[in-house]
mmCIF file of C-alpha atoms in Angstrom:
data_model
loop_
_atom_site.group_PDB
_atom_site.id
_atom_site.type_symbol
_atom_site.label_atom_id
_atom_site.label_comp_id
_atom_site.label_asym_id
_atom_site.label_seq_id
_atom_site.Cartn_x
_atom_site.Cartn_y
_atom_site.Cartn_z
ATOM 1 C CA UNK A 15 -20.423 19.554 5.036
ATOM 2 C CA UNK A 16 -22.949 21.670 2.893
ATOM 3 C CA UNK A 17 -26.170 22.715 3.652
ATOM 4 C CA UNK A 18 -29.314 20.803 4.936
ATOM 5 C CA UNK A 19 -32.876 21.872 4.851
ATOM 6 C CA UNK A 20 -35.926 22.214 2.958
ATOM 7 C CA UNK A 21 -37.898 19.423 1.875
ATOM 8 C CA UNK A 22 -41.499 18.587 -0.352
ATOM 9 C CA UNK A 23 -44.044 20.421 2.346
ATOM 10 C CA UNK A 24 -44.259 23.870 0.543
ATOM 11 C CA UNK A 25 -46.834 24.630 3.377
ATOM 12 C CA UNK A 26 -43.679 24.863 5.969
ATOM 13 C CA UNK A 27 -41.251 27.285 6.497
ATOM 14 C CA UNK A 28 -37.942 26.672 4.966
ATOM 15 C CA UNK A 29 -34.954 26.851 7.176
ATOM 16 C CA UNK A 30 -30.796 26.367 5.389
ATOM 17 C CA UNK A 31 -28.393 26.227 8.110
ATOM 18 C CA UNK A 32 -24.589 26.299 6.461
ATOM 19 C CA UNK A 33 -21.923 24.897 8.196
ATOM 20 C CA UNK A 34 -19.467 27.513 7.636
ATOM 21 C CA UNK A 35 -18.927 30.558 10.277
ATOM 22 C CA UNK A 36 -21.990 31.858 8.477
ATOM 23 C CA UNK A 37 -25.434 30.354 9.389
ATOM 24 C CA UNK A 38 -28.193 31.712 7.135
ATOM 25 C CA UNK A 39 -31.474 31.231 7.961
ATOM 26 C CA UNK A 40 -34.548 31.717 5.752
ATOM 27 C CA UNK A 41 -37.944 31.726 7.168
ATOM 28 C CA UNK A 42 -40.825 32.307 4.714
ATOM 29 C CA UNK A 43 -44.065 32.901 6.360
ATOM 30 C CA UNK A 44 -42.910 33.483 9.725
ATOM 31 C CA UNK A 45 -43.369 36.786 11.628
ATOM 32 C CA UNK A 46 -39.866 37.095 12.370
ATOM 33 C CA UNK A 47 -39.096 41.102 12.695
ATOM 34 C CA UNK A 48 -35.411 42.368 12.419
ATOM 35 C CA UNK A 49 -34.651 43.880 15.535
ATOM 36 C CA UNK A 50 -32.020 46.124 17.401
ATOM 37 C CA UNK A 51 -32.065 44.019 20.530
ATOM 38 C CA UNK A 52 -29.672 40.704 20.683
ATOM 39 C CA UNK A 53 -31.954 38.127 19.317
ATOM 40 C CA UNK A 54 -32.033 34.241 19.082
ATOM 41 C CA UNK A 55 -34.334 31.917 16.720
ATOM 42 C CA UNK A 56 -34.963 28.780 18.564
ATOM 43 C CA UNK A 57 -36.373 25.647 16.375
ATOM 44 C CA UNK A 58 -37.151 22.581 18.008
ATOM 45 C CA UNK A 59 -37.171 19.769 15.032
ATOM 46 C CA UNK A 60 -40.250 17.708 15.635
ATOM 47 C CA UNK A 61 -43.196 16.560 13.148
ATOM 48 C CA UNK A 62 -45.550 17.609 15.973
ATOM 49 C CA UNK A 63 -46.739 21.209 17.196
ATOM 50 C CA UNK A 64 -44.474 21.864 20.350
ATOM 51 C CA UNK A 65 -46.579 23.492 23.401
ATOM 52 C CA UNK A 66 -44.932 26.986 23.465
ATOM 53 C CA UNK A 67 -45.627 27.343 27.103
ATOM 54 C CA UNK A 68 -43.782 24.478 27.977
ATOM 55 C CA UNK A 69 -40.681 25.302 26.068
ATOM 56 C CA UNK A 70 -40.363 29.209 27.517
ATOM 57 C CA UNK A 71 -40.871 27.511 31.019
ATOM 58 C CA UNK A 72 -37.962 25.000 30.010
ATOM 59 C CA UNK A 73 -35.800 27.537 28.969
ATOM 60 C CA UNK A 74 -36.724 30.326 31.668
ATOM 61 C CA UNK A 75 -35.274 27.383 34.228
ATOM 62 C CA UNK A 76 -32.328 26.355 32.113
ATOM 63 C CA UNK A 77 -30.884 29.503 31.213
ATOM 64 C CA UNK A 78 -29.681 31.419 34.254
ATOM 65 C CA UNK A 79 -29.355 35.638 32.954
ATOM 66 C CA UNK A 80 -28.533 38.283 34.226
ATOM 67 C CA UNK A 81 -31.294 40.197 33.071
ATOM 68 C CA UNK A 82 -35.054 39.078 31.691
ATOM 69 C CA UNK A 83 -35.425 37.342 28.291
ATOM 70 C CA UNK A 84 -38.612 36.974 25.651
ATOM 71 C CA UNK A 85 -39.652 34.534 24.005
ATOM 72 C CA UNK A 86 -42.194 35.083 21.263
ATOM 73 C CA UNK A 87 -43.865 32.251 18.506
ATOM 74 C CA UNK A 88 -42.700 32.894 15.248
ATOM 75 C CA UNK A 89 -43.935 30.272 13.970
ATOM 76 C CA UNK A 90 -44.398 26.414 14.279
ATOM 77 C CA UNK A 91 -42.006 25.148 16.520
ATOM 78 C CA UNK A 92 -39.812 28.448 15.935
ATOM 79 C CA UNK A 93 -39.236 30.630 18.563
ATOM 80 C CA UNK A 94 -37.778 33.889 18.942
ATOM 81 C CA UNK A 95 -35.662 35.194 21.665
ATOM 82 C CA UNK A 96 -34.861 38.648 22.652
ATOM 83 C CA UNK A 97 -32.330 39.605 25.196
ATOM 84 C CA UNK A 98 -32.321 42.768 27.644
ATOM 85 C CA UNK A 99 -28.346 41.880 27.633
ATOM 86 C CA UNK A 100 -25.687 40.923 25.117
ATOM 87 C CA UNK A 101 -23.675 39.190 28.032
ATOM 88 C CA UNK A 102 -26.668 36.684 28.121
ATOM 89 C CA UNK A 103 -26.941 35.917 24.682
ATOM 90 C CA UNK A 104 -23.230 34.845 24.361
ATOM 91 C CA UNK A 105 -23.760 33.168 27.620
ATOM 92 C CA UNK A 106 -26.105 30.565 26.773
ATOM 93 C CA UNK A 107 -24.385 30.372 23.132
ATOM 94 C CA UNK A 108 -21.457 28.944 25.220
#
């Protein structure tokens, strides 16, 4: 498998997942921030704007950590989420 991504709309932001060990992601546009903290990007694929309040609720009740989580816009439909813990990222990665 190779890569998958990117189409015509040069008004969204592009996103390349690869299917090797490595996934690189490229957001242009976005206000992702690099940060020391153990961090997810969330993207929910849908044409429509997602409500973000309904999908921190969703995953507030789904994933069950240790410790508290955030979950910031960072753009639309793509979600950023920082973790107090390491343990909890790699537990809802399982």
């Amino acid at each position: 498998m190779g890569e998958s991504g990117g189409d015509d709309r040069e008004q969204r932001d592009e996103i390349s997942l690869l299917t090797e060990e490595l996934i690189q992601l490229s957001v242009k546009g976005s206000r992702v921030v690099p940060n020391e903290k153990p961090t997810l990007i969330c993207t929910i694929w849908k044409e429509k704007l997602y409500n973000p309040k309904s999908f921190r609720a969703q995953m507030k009740s789904l994933w069950k950590t240790k410790k508290k989580f955030e979950i910031q816009t960072a753009g639309q439909n793509l979600y950023l989420t920082v973790f107090k813990l390491e343990e909890d990222l790699e537990l809802i990665m399982e």
